[in-house]
Short mmCIF file of C-alpha atoms in Angstrom, two decimals:
data_model
loop_
_atom_site.label_atom_id
_atom_site.label_comp_id
_atom_site.label_asym_id
_atom_site.label_seq_id
_atom_site.Cartn_x
_atom_site.Cartn_y
_atom_site.Cartn_z
CA MET A 168 0.00 0.00 0.00
CA ARG A 169 1.41 3.40 -0.98
CA ILE A 170 0.83 6.72 0.74
CA SER A 171 -0.95 7.96 -2.40
CA ASP A 172 -3.46 5.12 -2.04
CA VAL A 173 -4.58 6.26 1.40
CA SER A 174 -4.23 10.05 1.36
CA CYS A 175 -7.74 10.81 0.12
CA ARG A 176 -9.23 8.25 2.48
CA VAL A 177 -7.27 9.67 5.40
CA ILE A 178 -8.49 13.17 4.65
CA ALA A 179 -12.10 12.17 4.04
CA GLU A 180 -12.53 9.53 6.75
CA SER A 181 -9.67 9.39 9.21
CA MET A 182 -9.52 13.11 9.89
CA ARG A 183 -13.04 12.99 11.32
CA TYR A 184 -11.67 10.87 14.16
CA ALA A 185 -8.37 12.69 14.59
CA ILE A 186 -7.33 14.13 17.91
CA VAL A 187 -5.06 17.06 18.68
CA ARG A 188 -2.34 16.82 21.32
CA HIS A 189 0.21 19.38 22.47
CA ILE A 190 3.50 17.58 23.07
CA ASN A 191 6.93 19.12 23.59
CA TYR A 192 5.71 22.50 22.29
CA LEU A 193 4.36 20.89 19.12
CA THR A 194 0.78 20.63 17.92
CA ILE A 195 0.29 16.98 16.97
CA VAL A 196 -2.68 15.66 15.00
CA LEU A 197 -3.31 11.92 14.71
CA ASN A 198 -5.99 9.28 14.53
CA PRO A 199 -5.15 6.90 17.42
CA ASP A 200 -6.96 4.04 15.70
CA LEU A 201 -4.52 4.25 12.79
CA VAL A 202 -1.32 5.68 14.26
CA TYR A 203 0.49 5.01 17.53
CA ASN A 204 -0.55 7.56 20.14
CA PRO A 205 2.57 8.85 21.96
CA ALA A 206 2.95 7.29 25.40
CA GLU A 207 5.57 6.72 28.10
CA ASP A 208 8.09 5.18 25.69
CA THR A 209 7.84 8.25 23.46
CA PHE A 210 8.42 10.58 26.40
CA LEU A 211 11.44 8.53 27.51
CA ILE A 212 13.09 9.46 24.21
CA LEU A 213 11.91 13.07 24.27
CA ASP A 214 13.24 13.53 27.80
CA HIS A 215 16.66 11.93 27.30
CA VAL A 216 17.74 12.18 23.65
CA ASN A 217 19.15 15.64 22.99
CA LEU A 218 20.94 15.97 19.66
CA LYS A 219 22.35 19.25 18.43
CA GLY A 220 24.52 20.68 15.71
CA ASN A 221 25.30 19.73 12.15
CA CYS A 222 23.82 16.24 12.36
CA SER A 223 21.41 14.11 10.36
CA VAL A 224 18.89 11.84 12.04
CA LEU A 225 16.76 8.89 10.94
CA ASP A 226 13.59 8.58 13.02
CA MET A 227 12.69 4.96 12.39
CA GLY A 228 9.06 4.07 13.09
CA THR A 229 8.24 7.77 13.12
CA GLY A 230 4.51 7.35 13.84
CA CYS A 231 2.89 10.78 14.15
CA GLY A 232 6.34 12.35 13.86
CA VAL A 233 6.62 13.90 17.31
CA ILE A 234 10.13 12.56 18.00
CA GLY A 235 11.51 13.49 14.59
CA LEU A 236 9.90 16.92 14.66
CA SER A 237 11.34 17.58 18.13
CA LEU A 238 14.83 16.60 16.98
CA ALA A 239 14.50 18.68 13.82
CA ARG A 240 14.52 21.83 15.93
CA SER A 241 18.18 21.28 16.84
CA CYS A 242 19.51 19.13 13.96
CA VAL A 243 20.15 19.92 10.31
CA SER A 244 17.86 17.26 8.84
CA VAL A 245 15.57 14.49 10.03
CA LEU A 246 14.06 11.73 7.92
CA GLY A 247 11.09 9.86 9.36
CA ALA A 248 10.34 6.33 8.16
CA ASP A 249 7.35 4.12 8.87
CA ILE A 250 5.78 1.07 7.26
CA ASN A 251 2.33 2.50 8.04
CA PRO A 252 1.28 4.95 5.29
CA TYR A 253 -1.24 6.58 7.62
CA ALA A 254 1.60 7.38 10.03
CA VAL A 255 3.60 8.93 7.20
CA PHE A 256 0.61 11.06 6.23
CA TYR A 257 0.18 12.38 9.76
CA ALA A 258 3.92 12.91 10.30
CA ASN A 259 4.15 15.06 7.17
CA LEU A 260 0.93 16.86 8.11
CA ASN A 261 2.37 17.65 11.54
CA ALA A 262 5.53 19.01 9.93
CA LEU A 263 3.35 21.41 7.94
CA ILE A 264 1.26 22.38 10.97
CA ASN A 265 4.38 23.18 12.98
CA ASN A 266 6.27 24.78 10.08
CA VAL A 267 9.18 22.33 10.40
CA ARG A 268 10.91 22.34 7.03
CA ASN A 269 13.89 20.10 7.68
CA PHE A 270 11.76 17.01 8.38
CA LYS A 271 10.03 14.68 5.97
CA ALA A 272 8.58 11.18 6.31
CA ILE A 273 8.53 8.30 3.83
CA VAL A 274 6.99 4.84 3.73
CA SER A 275 9.66 2.21 4.37
CA ASN A 276 9.74 -1.31 5.80
CA LEU A 277 12.65 -0.66 8.17
CA PHE A 278 15.51 0.19 5.78
CA SER A 279 13.90 -1.01 2.53
CA GLU A 280 13.62 2.53 1.13
CA ILE A 281 16.42 4.15 3.13
CA LYS A 282 19.49 5.35 1.26
CA GLY A 283 22.61 6.81 2.76
CA VAL A 284 24.09 7.07 6.23
CA PHE A 285 22.89 9.14 9.19
CA ASP A 286 24.74 10.49 12.19
CA TYR A 287 22.05 9.13 14.51
CA ILE A 288 19.14 6.71 14.35
CA VAL A 289 16.28 6.78 16.84
CA PHE A 290 13.85 3.84 17.02
CA ASN A 291 10.88 3.25 19.30
CA PRO A 292 9.75 -0.16 18.02
CA PRO A 293 6.45 -1.95 18.64
CA TYR A 294 6.86 -4.35 21.56
CA LEU A 295 4.06 -6.89 21.05
CA GLU A 296 5.39 -10.34 20.21
CA ASP A 297 2.53 -10.97 17.79
CA THR A 298 2.35 -11.77 14.10
CA ALA A 299 1.03 -8.80 12.16
CA LYS A 300 -1.86 -9.50 9.80
CA ASP A 301 -1.71 -6.20 7.91
CA VAL A 302 0.19 -2.92 7.70
CA LEU A 303 -1.69 -1.36 10.60
CA ASP A 304 -0.84 -4.31 12.86
CA LEU A 305 2.84 -3.60 12.20
CA SER A 306 2.48 -0.35 14.13
CA TRP A 307 1.89 -2.40 17.30
CA ALA A 308 3.39 -5.84 16.61
CA GLY A 309 6.96 -6.90 15.89
CA GLY A 310 8.84 -7.36 19.13
CA THR A 311 12.17 -9.14 19.37
CA GLY A 312 12.19 -10.40 15.78
CA LEU A 313 11.75 -6.91 14.39
CA VAL A 314 14.50 -5.48 16.58
CA LYS A 315 16.90 -8.28 15.57
CA ARG A 316 16.38 -7.36 11.94
CA PHE A 317 16.79 -3.68 12.74
CA LEU A 318 20.10 -4.31 14.52
CA ARG A 319 21.45 -6.29 11.55
CA GLU A 320 20.58 -3.60 9.03
CA ALA A 321 21.18 -0.44 11.05
CA ARG A 322 24.97 -0.76 11.11
CA ASN A 323 25.06 0.07 7.40
CA HIS A 324 23.20 3.35 7.93
CA VAL A 325 24.65 4.99 11.06
CA ARG A 326 27.86 6.91 11.73
CA ASP A 327 27.68 7.65 15.43
CA LYS A 328 24.95 6.25 17.68
CA ILE A 329 21.56 4.58 17.80
CA PHE A 330 18.95 5.28 20.46
CA LEU A 331 16.59 2.32 20.90
CA VAL A 332 13.73 1.61 23.30
CA VAL A 333 13.19 -2.02 24.35
CA THR A 334 11.45 -3.85 27.14
CA GLU A 335 13.56 -5.53 29.80
CA GLN A 336 12.49 -8.93 28.44
CA MET A 337 13.54 -7.97 24.92
CA PHE A 338 16.89 -6.74 26.23
CA GLU A 339 17.57 -10.13 27.82
CA ARG A 340 16.55 -12.07 24.68
CA LEU A 341 18.59 -10.05 22.21
CA THR A 342 22.29 -10.44 21.47
CA TRP A 343 24.31 -7.25 21.13
CA ASP A 344 27.16 -8.32 18.88
CA HIS A 345 28.75 -5.40 17.02
CA TYR A 346 27.39 -2.83 19.47
CA ARG A 347 28.56 -1.22 22.68
CA VAL A 348 25.47 -0.78 24.85
CA ARG A 349 24.70 1.84 27.49
CA VAL A 350 21.41 2.15 29.37
CA VAL A 351 20.50 5.85 29.22
CA ALA A 352 17.23 5.70 31.16
CA GLU A 353 14.52 3.30 32.24
CA LYS A 354 10.93 3.41 33.38
CA ALA A 355 9.07 0.73 35.32
CA PHE A 356 5.39 -0.12 35.11
CA PHE A 357 3.43 -2.70 37.06
CA PHE A 358 3.69 -5.15 34.16
CA GLU A 359 7.05 -4.33 32.51
CA LYS A 360 10.12 -2.12 32.44
CA ILE A 361 11.27 -0.22 29.36
CA LEU A 362 14.86 0.79 28.69
CA LEU A 363 16.31 3.52 26.52
CA LEU A 364 19.58 2.24 25.09
CA GLU A 365 22.45 4.08 23.46
CA LEU A 366 24.16 1.79 20.94
CA THR A 367 27.57 2.53 19.47
CA PRO A 368 28.55 0.32 16.51
CA THR A 369 31.85 -1.53 16.88
CA LEU A 370 34.02 -3.13 14.23
#
């Protein structure tokens, strides 16, 4: 499914059920039935990932774009990528609403449409260890298998560091070959703990 296939439907149908949130001094519009609604994992990144200067960023799994748009205020360029075309629509819409001109979002299945190398990659992946039945399911399902694939492919697209959110269970299941790992922050809930990791590629 391409973004052009859903744009008219998003405008005509989805926008009727859109909500408006004010996050990190941004006005964010999204339909929470179609796009991940920013939650504690999002705020963990917003609170602890501060990138500045002449740097390029890939916001993998951009969703509504709030992370990428926040980083675009202090970085030269940010590319958002998401397999969900509805997410890409809303991310680009939010860039327009907030007059952020150095951010754009594209449809990509992880790195399938990504070209080039970025100084930093930020990824807040879906945690559910379920099998996705369609594109929308992929916004919530993926888990350890998805992150394993991401870790294999990301090394070819990053110069400096990767910031990745995982659950404590995912952290224990994954192997971290080719990366130096630092826990930047964590947040505990009654049912799980999430970790924000800083990954530095090694030879």
